[in-house]
Amino acid sequence: MNNKELIDKLNTQKALSKYEWVQLFRSFSQEDRLYAADLARHIALERFGKKVYIRGIVEFTNYCKNDCYYCGIRCSNRNAQRYRLNKEEILSCCDEGRALGFMSFVLQGGEDPRYSLEQMCDIVRAIKQHHPDCAVTLSLGELSEQAYKALYEAGADRYLLRHETADAAHYAKLHPESLTLAHRMECLRALKKIGYQTGCGMMIGSPYQTPECLAEDMLFIKAFEPHMVGVGPFLPHKDTPFKDCPPGSYETTLFVLSLIRIMLPQTLLPATTALGTVHPLGREEGIKAGANVVMPNLSPTAVRKKYMLYDNKICTGDESAQCIACLKGRLAAIGYEIVESRGDYSAVGDR
Ligand code: 5AD
Ligand code: FES
């Protein structure tokens, strides 16, 4: 089968074999990519119209106990200026976000044991109490099942935990021994079982990634049926072991976004900040290739430059209000608009 036939097969059967995925990632042309983007855009249009959901990210701590080789806030980066936001600061980011039309907040941080489970639950409860019509998403890394459950009971609706790569050997090349793919998968399964709308995802073009790794990612995503999938290019950070590695491909990232949209028509798919960093029109092109979410930063301007997972991250010099105005303009320029909505996952695809 040629690549276009494989993309058509994915569209009708919503699955490919490992062998077929590998072929597609090994040999796709720009024409194949644009063919997939066209299909994916139409699928997204059918489900979501020209409407894009927004989620405001509050990067509340850049302390992290982990040492992932790709990440700028890894614990052994002595050049990172560390910060933590307290409950009041987090709440005021959400208040500001609500006034700007956000109805979905993402609390994201490094794995920072300084916040106790009780404190995190208290923060979640406070956000839900101030903004009962809004959704709270957590992105706190790997925690115990009991902790996930307590946070869910405190009111958290969603959890983002990228699987990073579904190939165990590749996982081991991106992380120290203390982190394993098996444990990551356990966490993801627990999150879904508890009832979270759960997001997984991976970087495109991370060091040592092969077409086989990407094939495993697609098979995993198919089997896991996540509610959200976060995908962006790998970008090097100057203070990490991967500082000299080349960035992931913009085109491959767009292609993967389209393939995910074709495979899982209803999934929530962000055009990520990393995609907007690797190319000035990355987020717009991501939307045009099948994405339906953008996740602007709601962190206080004073800390934005400190939450540097990779070099040259966009929007780190801007106020939240500037970012949302900028994004509205960018989306309007391609004929899309932001919706003021929680943007929940819906299996039936009603709007
Ligand atoms: N380049 C791109 N994405 C990165 N992430 C972490 N470091 C980098 C990097 N150097 C992604 C990871 C993580 C998410 C929060 O950010 O996939 O899960
Ligand atoms: Fe942040 Fe454009 S979205 S400055």
Short mmCIF file of C-alpha atoms and ligand atoms in Angstrom, two decimals:
data_model
loop_
_atom_site.label_atom_id
_atom_site.label_comp_id
_atom_site.label_asym_id
_atom_site.label_seq_id
_atom_site.Cartn_x
_atom_site.Cartn_y
_atom_site.Cartn_z
CA MET A 1 0.00 0.00 0.00
CA ASN A 2 1.27 3.49 -0.69
CA ASN A 3 1.23 6.17 2.00
CA LYS A 4 -1.97 7.82 0.82
CA GLU A 5 -3.70 4.46 0.92
CA LEU A 6 -2.39 3.95 4.45
CA ILE A 7 -3.81 7.32 5.51
CA ASP A 8 -7.15 6.40 3.92
CA LYS A 9 -7.06 3.07 5.72
CA LEU A 10 -6.40 4.84 9.01
CA ASN A 11 -9.38 7.07 8.29
CA THR A 12 -11.76 4.19 7.66
CA GLN A 13 -10.44 1.60 10.11
CA LYS A 14 -9.04 3.98 12.78
CA ALA A 15 -6.02 1.71 13.21
CA LEU A 16 -2.86 0.59 11.44
CA SER A 17 -0.43 -2.22 12.20
CA LYS A 18 3.00 -1.50 13.60
CA TYR A 19 4.51 -2.35 10.25
CA GLU A 20 2.24 0.13 8.49
CA TRP A 21 2.98 2.90 10.98
CA VAL A 22 6.69 2.36 10.54
CA GLN A 23 6.35 2.61 6.77
CA LEU A 24 4.39 5.84 7.09
CA PHE A 25 6.89 7.49 9.43
CA ARG A 26 9.86 6.29 7.42
CA SER A 27 8.73 7.42 4.04
CA PHE A 28 6.07 10.13 4.20
CA SER A 29 6.41 13.02 1.77
CA GLN A 30 5.20 16.61 2.15
CA GLU A 31 2.34 15.65 -0.12
CA ASP A 32 1.35 12.81 2.24
CA ARG A 33 1.53 15.19 5.18
CA LEU A 34 -0.73 17.74 3.49
CA TYR A 35 -3.12 14.99 2.49
CA ALA A 36 -3.40 13.89 6.14
CA ALA A 37 -3.73 17.52 7.31
CA ASP A 38 -6.64 18.06 4.95
CA LEU A 39 -8.47 14.98 6.18
CA ALA A 40 -7.72 15.85 9.82
CA ARG A 41 -8.87 19.44 9.43
CA HIS A 42 -12.18 18.31 8.01
CA ILE A 43 -12.69 15.80 10.80
CA ALA A 44 -12.02 18.52 13.41
CA LEU A 45 -14.32 20.95 11.58
CA GLU A 46 -17.13 18.44 11.65
CA ARG A 47 -16.80 17.94 15.41
CA PHE A 48 -15.76 21.34 16.68
CA GLY A 49 -16.48 23.78 13.88
CA LYS A 50 -14.08 26.71 13.63
CA LYS A 51 -13.93 26.86 17.39
CA VAL A 52 -10.85 26.44 19.51
CA TYR A 53 -10.88 25.62 23.22
CA ILE A 54 -8.50 27.44 25.52
CA ARG A 55 -6.87 26.19 28.71
CA GLY A 56 -4.87 28.54 30.89
CA ILE A 57 -1.65 27.05 32.21
CA VAL A 58 -0.48 28.13 35.65
CA GLU A 59 3.13 27.02 36.03
CA PHE A 60 3.13 27.06 39.79
CA THR A 61 6.52 25.55 40.63
CA ASN A 62 9.70 24.86 38.71
CA TYR A 63 11.23 22.79 41.47
CA CYS A 64 11.49 19.18 40.36
CA LYS A 65 12.91 16.10 42.03
CA ASN A 66 13.41 14.38 38.70
CA ASP A 67 16.30 14.65 36.30
CA CYS A 68 14.87 13.98 32.82
CA TYR A 69 17.65 14.48 30.32
CA TYR A 70 15.60 16.70 28.02
CA CYS A 71 14.03 19.06 30.52
CA GLY A 72 15.28 22.50 31.50
CA ILE A 73 13.89 22.32 35.04
CA ARG A 74 15.59 18.99 35.85
CA CYS A 75 16.93 18.92 39.39
CA SER A 76 20.58 18.99 38.39
CA ASN A 77 20.22 22.23 36.44
CA ARG A 78 21.93 24.60 38.85
CA ASN A 79 21.30 27.56 36.52
CA ALA A 80 17.53 27.39 36.88
CA GLN A 81 16.19 30.09 39.19
CA ARG A 82 13.64 28.18 41.22
CA TYR A 83 10.29 29.57 42.33
CA ARG A 84 7.03 28.49 43.87
CA LEU A 85 3.62 30.15 43.76
CA ASN A 86 1.46 29.99 46.85
CA LYS A 87 -2.25 29.35 46.96
CA GLU A 88 -3.19 33.03 46.75
CA GLU A 89 -0.92 33.60 43.76
CA ILE A 90 -2.34 30.56 41.98
CA LEU A 91 -5.89 31.71 42.70
CA SER A 92 -5.20 35.17 41.39
CA CYS A 93 -3.88 33.69 38.10
CA CYS A 94 -7.16 31.79 37.78
CA ASP A 95 -9.22 34.89 38.63
CA GLU A 96 -7.38 36.83 35.97
CA GLY A 97 -7.88 33.96 33.54
CA ARG A 98 -11.60 33.77 34.27
CA ALA A 99 -11.92 37.51 33.54
CA LEU A 100 -10.16 36.88 30.22
CA GLY A 101 -12.65 34.16 29.26
CA PHE A 102 -10.87 31.01 30.45
CA MET A 103 -13.04 28.26 31.89
CA SER A 104 -10.32 25.66 32.15
CA PHE A 105 -7.16 25.92 34.24
CA VAL A 106 -4.14 23.67 34.14
CA LEU A 107 -1.95 23.54 37.23
CA GLN A 108 1.41 22.41 35.98
CA GLY A 109 4.62 22.01 37.88
CA GLY A 110 7.73 19.99 38.37
CA GLU A 111 7.46 17.09 40.80
CA ASP A 112 7.82 19.25 43.87
CA PRO A 113 7.39 17.40 47.17
CA ARG A 114 7.22 20.71 49.05
CA TYR A 115 3.51 20.91 48.26
CA SER A 116 1.85 18.30 50.44
CA LEU A 117 -1.09 16.32 49.13
CA GLU A 118 -3.29 18.20 51.60
CA GLN A 119 -2.06 21.54 50.27
CA MET A 120 -2.67 20.51 46.66
CA CYS A 121 -6.17 19.29 47.49
CA ASP A 122 -6.82 22.57 49.27
CA ILE A 123 -5.70 24.55 46.20
CA VAL A 124 -7.92 22.46 43.91
CA ARG A 125 -10.91 22.91 46.24
CA ALA A 126 -10.32 26.66 46.40
CA ILE A 127 -10.20 27.02 42.61
CA LYS A 128 -13.37 24.98 42.21
CA GLN A 129 -15.06 26.99 44.93
CA HIS A 130 -14.15 30.33 43.32
CA HIS A 131 -14.95 29.08 39.82
CA PRO A 132 -17.51 26.27 40.05
CA ASP A 133 -18.24 26.49 36.32
CA CYS A 134 -14.60 25.88 35.38
CA ALA A 135 -12.56 22.73 34.86
CA VAL A 136 -9.33 22.05 36.70
CA THR A 137 -6.60 20.02 35.06
CA LEU A 138 -3.56 18.81 36.95
CA SER A 139 -0.14 18.16 35.50
CA LEU A 140 1.94 17.19 38.52
CA GLY A 141 3.73 14.12 37.23
CA GLU A 142 3.79 10.73 38.88
CA LEU A 143 1.95 10.35 42.18
CA SER A 144 0.46 7.42 44.05
CA GLU A 145 -2.99 6.17 43.11
CA GLN A 146 -4.26 7.34 46.50
CA ALA A 147 -2.95 10.83 45.83
CA TYR A 148 -4.58 10.91 42.40
CA LYS A 149 -7.82 9.78 44.01
CA ALA A 150 -7.68 12.42 46.75
CA LEU A 151 -7.09 15.16 44.17
CA TYR A 152 -9.97 13.88 42.09
CA GLU A 153 -12.21 13.93 45.11
CA ALA A 154 -11.05 17.48 45.82
CA GLY A 155 -12.54 18.41 42.46
CA ALA A 156 -9.84 18.01 39.79
CA ASP A 157 -11.43 17.06 36.48
CA ARG A 158 -8.51 16.18 34.25
CA TYR A 159 -4.91 15.05 34.40
CA LEU A 160 -2.14 15.44 31.87
CA LEU A 161 0.74 12.99 32.05
CA ARG A 162 2.61 12.57 28.82
CA HIS A 163 3.89 9.04 28.38
CA GLU A 164 6.90 10.65 26.56
CA THR A 165 7.58 7.51 24.49
CA ALA A 166 5.87 4.13 24.41
CA ASP A 167 9.14 2.31 23.69
CA ALA A 168 10.74 1.18 26.96
CA ALA A 169 14.31 1.23 25.60
CA HIS A 170 13.77 4.74 24.26
CA TYR A 171 12.22 5.78 27.58
CA ALA A 172 15.39 4.66 29.31
CA LYS A 173 17.49 6.88 27.04
CA LEU A 174 15.48 9.96 27.98
CA HIS A 175 15.26 9.40 31.73
CA PRO A 176 17.42 8.31 34.64
CA GLU A 177 16.93 4.77 35.94
CA SER A 178 14.57 5.89 38.69
CA LEU A 179 11.90 6.58 36.04
CA THR A 180 10.41 3.75 34.04
CA LEU A 181 7.85 3.44 31.29
CA ALA A 182 6.13 0.68 33.26
CA HIS A 183 5.48 3.02 36.17
CA ARG A 184 4.34 5.82 33.89
CA MET A 185 1.81 3.46 32.30
CA GLU A 186 0.62 2.38 35.74
CA CYS A 187 -0.01 6.03 36.60
CA LEU A 188 -1.90 6.61 33.36
CA ARG A 189 -4.08 3.57 33.91
CA ALA A 190 -4.82 4.66 37.49
CA LEU A 191 -5.80 8.15 36.36
CA LYS A 192 -8.24 6.85 33.82
CA LYS A 193 -9.71 4.31 36.23
CA ILE A 194 -10.30 7.01 38.85
CA GLY A 195 -12.33 8.96 36.33
CA TYR A 196 -10.09 11.77 35.20
CA GLN A 197 -10.28 12.97 31.62
CA THR A 198 -6.74 11.79 30.97
CA GLY A 199 -4.10 13.09 28.58
CA CYS A 200 -0.97 11.35 27.41
CA GLY A 201 1.49 12.47 24.75
CA MET A 202 5.03 12.64 23.52
CA MET A 203 7.69 14.83 22.01
CA ILE A 204 8.46 14.53 18.33
CA GLY A 205 12.12 14.19 17.42
CA SER A 206 13.40 13.56 20.91
CA PRO A 207 16.93 12.14 20.87
CA TYR A 208 17.09 8.47 19.81
CA GLN A 209 13.48 8.49 18.58
CA THR A 210 13.02 6.23 15.55
CA PRO A 211 10.05 5.55 13.25
CA GLU A 212 9.56 2.39 15.33
CA CYS A 213 9.23 4.49 18.49
CA LEU A 214 6.59 6.67 16.85
CA ALA A 215 4.78 3.54 15.68
CA GLU A 216 4.71 2.32 19.29
CA ASP A 217 3.37 5.71 20.38
CA MET A 218 0.50 5.48 17.89
CA LEU A 219 -0.32 1.91 18.93
CA PHE A 220 -0.28 2.93 22.57
CA ILE A 221 -2.48 5.98 21.96
CA LYS A 222 -4.94 3.83 20.04
CA ALA A 223 -5.12 1.24 22.82
CA PHE A 224 -5.23 3.75 25.68
CA GLU A 225 -7.90 5.97 24.11
CA PRO A 226 -6.86 9.13 25.92
CA HIS A 227 -9.22 12.09 26.17
CA MET A 228 -6.36 14.41 25.28
CA VAL A 229 -3.02 14.02 23.53
CA GLY A 230 -0.20 16.53 24.02
CA VAL A 231 2.29 16.49 21.17
CA GLY A 232 5.05 18.97 20.45
CA PRO A 233 8.52 18.97 18.97
CA PHE A 234 11.51 18.24 21.21
CA LEU A 235 13.51 21.44 21.64
CA PRO A 236 16.95 21.48 23.22
CA HIS A 237 17.67 23.33 26.45
CA LYS A 238 21.17 24.71 26.93
CA ASP A 239 21.61 23.32 30.45
CA THR A 240 20.70 19.70 29.73
CA PRO A 241 22.62 16.67 28.45
CA PHE A 242 20.68 17.06 25.17
CA LYS A 243 21.78 20.64 24.61
CA ASP A 244 23.47 19.82 21.29
CA CYS A 245 20.69 17.63 19.92
CA PRO A 246 18.75 18.96 16.96
CA PRO A 247 15.17 20.12 17.48
CA GLY A 248 12.31 17.87 16.42
CA SER A 249 10.85 18.40 12.97
CA TYR A 250 8.05 20.91 12.60
CA GLU A 251 6.58 18.99 9.67
CA THR A 252 6.69 15.63 11.45
CA THR A 253 4.93 17.19 14.44
CA LEU A 254 2.14 18.49 12.20
CA PHE A 255 1.90 15.10 10.52
CA VAL A 256 1.58 13.28 13.85
CA LEU A 257 -1.11 15.74 15.00
CA SER A 258 -3.09 15.01 11.85
CA LEU A 259 -2.71 11.25 12.23
CA ILE A 260 -3.92 11.41 15.82
CA ARG A 261 -6.95 13.45 14.79
CA ILE A 262 -7.75 10.93 12.02
CA MET A 263 -7.35 7.99 14.42
CA LEU A 264 -9.23 9.55 17.36
CA PRO A 265 -11.71 12.07 15.90
CA GLN A 266 -13.08 13.16 19.25
CA THR A 267 -9.84 13.62 21.17
CA LEU A 268 -8.79 17.01 22.53
CA LEU A 269 -5.62 17.95 20.72
CA PRO A 270 -3.62 21.05 21.61
CA ALA A 271 -1.46 23.05 19.25
CA THR A 272 1.32 23.30 21.81
CA THR A 273 3.60 26.12 22.88
CA ALA A 274 6.56 24.06 21.66
CA LEU A 275 4.96 23.95 18.20
CA GLY A 276 4.60 27.72 18.33
CA THR A 277 8.24 27.97 19.36
CA VAL A 278 9.70 25.81 16.57
CA HIS A 279 7.84 27.86 13.93
CA PRO A 280 6.27 31.34 14.17
CA LEU A 281 2.96 30.06 12.76
CA GLY A 282 3.18 26.66 14.43
CA ARG A 283 0.04 26.90 16.51
CA GLU A 284 -2.03 28.21 13.60
CA GLU A 285 -0.74 25.44 11.36
CA GLY A 286 -1.43 22.93 14.13
CA ILE A 287 -5.07 24.02 14.22
CA LYS A 288 -5.23 23.77 10.44
CA ALA A 289 -3.79 20.25 10.70
CA GLY A 290 -6.46 18.99 13.11
CA ALA A 291 -5.70 20.40 16.57
CA ASN A 292 -8.57 22.06 18.46
CA VAL A 293 -7.07 23.42 21.68
CA VAL A 294 -4.53 26.08 22.61
CA MET A 295 -3.02 26.40 26.03
CA PRO A 296 -1.81 29.91 26.72
CA ASN A 297 0.21 30.72 29.77
CA LEU A 298 -1.51 32.33 32.78
CA SER A 299 1.59 32.40 34.96
CA PRO A 300 2.65 35.73 36.45
CA THR A 301 5.02 37.51 34.07
CA ALA A 302 7.65 37.62 36.82
CA VAL A 303 8.13 33.83 36.76
CA ARG A 304 7.52 32.99 33.11
CA LYS A 305 11.15 33.06 32.05
CA LYS A 306 11.95 30.66 34.85
CA TYR A 307 9.67 27.90 33.59
CA MET A 308 11.94 27.08 30.68
CA LEU A 309 11.58 23.45 29.71
CA TYR A 310 13.44 24.27 26.47
CA ASP A 311 15.22 27.31 25.00
CA ASN A 312 13.43 30.24 23.32
CA LYS A 313 9.97 29.42 24.65
CA ILE A 314 7.41 31.90 23.31
CA CYS A 315 5.15 34.17 25.35
CA THR A 316 7.53 34.45 28.30
CA GLY A 317 7.65 38.25 28.11
CA ASP A 318 3.94 38.80 27.81
CA GLU A 319 1.04 39.39 30.17
CA SER A 320 -1.85 36.92 30.07
CA ALA A 321 -4.09 39.60 28.57
CA GLN A 322 -1.59 40.25 25.79
CA CYS A 323 -1.32 36.56 25.00
CA ILE A 324 -5.03 36.05 24.72
CA ALA A 325 -5.42 39.14 22.53
CA CYS A 326 -2.55 37.95 20.36
CA LEU A 327 -4.01 34.46 20.06
CA LYS A 328 -7.46 35.77 19.17
CA GLY A 329 -5.88 37.76 16.36
CA ARG A 330 -3.85 34.80 15.17
CA LEU A 331 -6.86 32.50 15.14
CA ALA A 332 -9.07 35.12 13.48
CA ALA A 333 -6.46 35.38 10.74
CA ILE A 334 -7.08 31.72 9.86
CA GLY A 335 -10.86 31.99 10.31
CA TYR A 336 -11.11 30.38 13.76
CA GLU A 337 -12.28 31.73 17.10
CA ILE A 338 -11.80 30.99 20.77
CA VAL A 339 -14.80 29.65 22.69
CA GLU A 340 -15.51 30.46 26.31
CA SER A 341 -16.22 26.93 27.49
CA ARG A 342 -14.78 24.22 29.70
CA GLY A 343 -14.19 22.26 26.53
CA ASP A 344 -14.96 18.85 27.96
CA TYR A 345 -14.26 15.66 26.12
CA SER A 346 -17.35 14.30 24.44
CA ALA A 347 -17.46 10.82 22.99
CA VAL A 348 -20.55 11.54 20.95
CA GLY A 349 -19.04 14.63 19.41
CA ASP A 350 -21.87 17.06 20.06
CA ARG A 351 -20.69 20.62 20.23
N1 5AD B 1 11.34 20.07 24.49
C1 5AD B 1 10.03 19.88 24.25
N2 5AD B 1 9.15 19.48 25.18
C2 5AD B 1 9.63 19.28 26.42
N3 5AD B 1 9.02 18.86 27.53
C3 5AD B 1 9.92 18.82 28.53
N4 5AD B 1 11.13 19.20 28.08
C4 5AD B 1 10.97 19.48 26.75
C5 5AD B 1 11.85 19.89 25.74
N5 5AD B 1 13.16 20.08 25.96
C6 5AD B 1 7.62 18.41 27.56
C7 5AD B 1 7.52 17.00 28.10
C8 5AD B 1 6.68 17.17 29.34
C9 5AD B 1 5.92 18.44 29.06
C10 5AD B 1 5.42 19.14 30.27
O1 5AD B 1 6.86 19.24 28.38
O2 5AD B 1 6.88 16.14 27.16
O3 5AD B 1 5.80 16.10 29.58
FE1 FES B 2 1.36 34.80 23.88
FE2 FES B 2 1.00 35.55 21.26
S1 FES B 2 0.00 33.99 22.40
S2 FES B 2 2.20 36.52 22.84
#
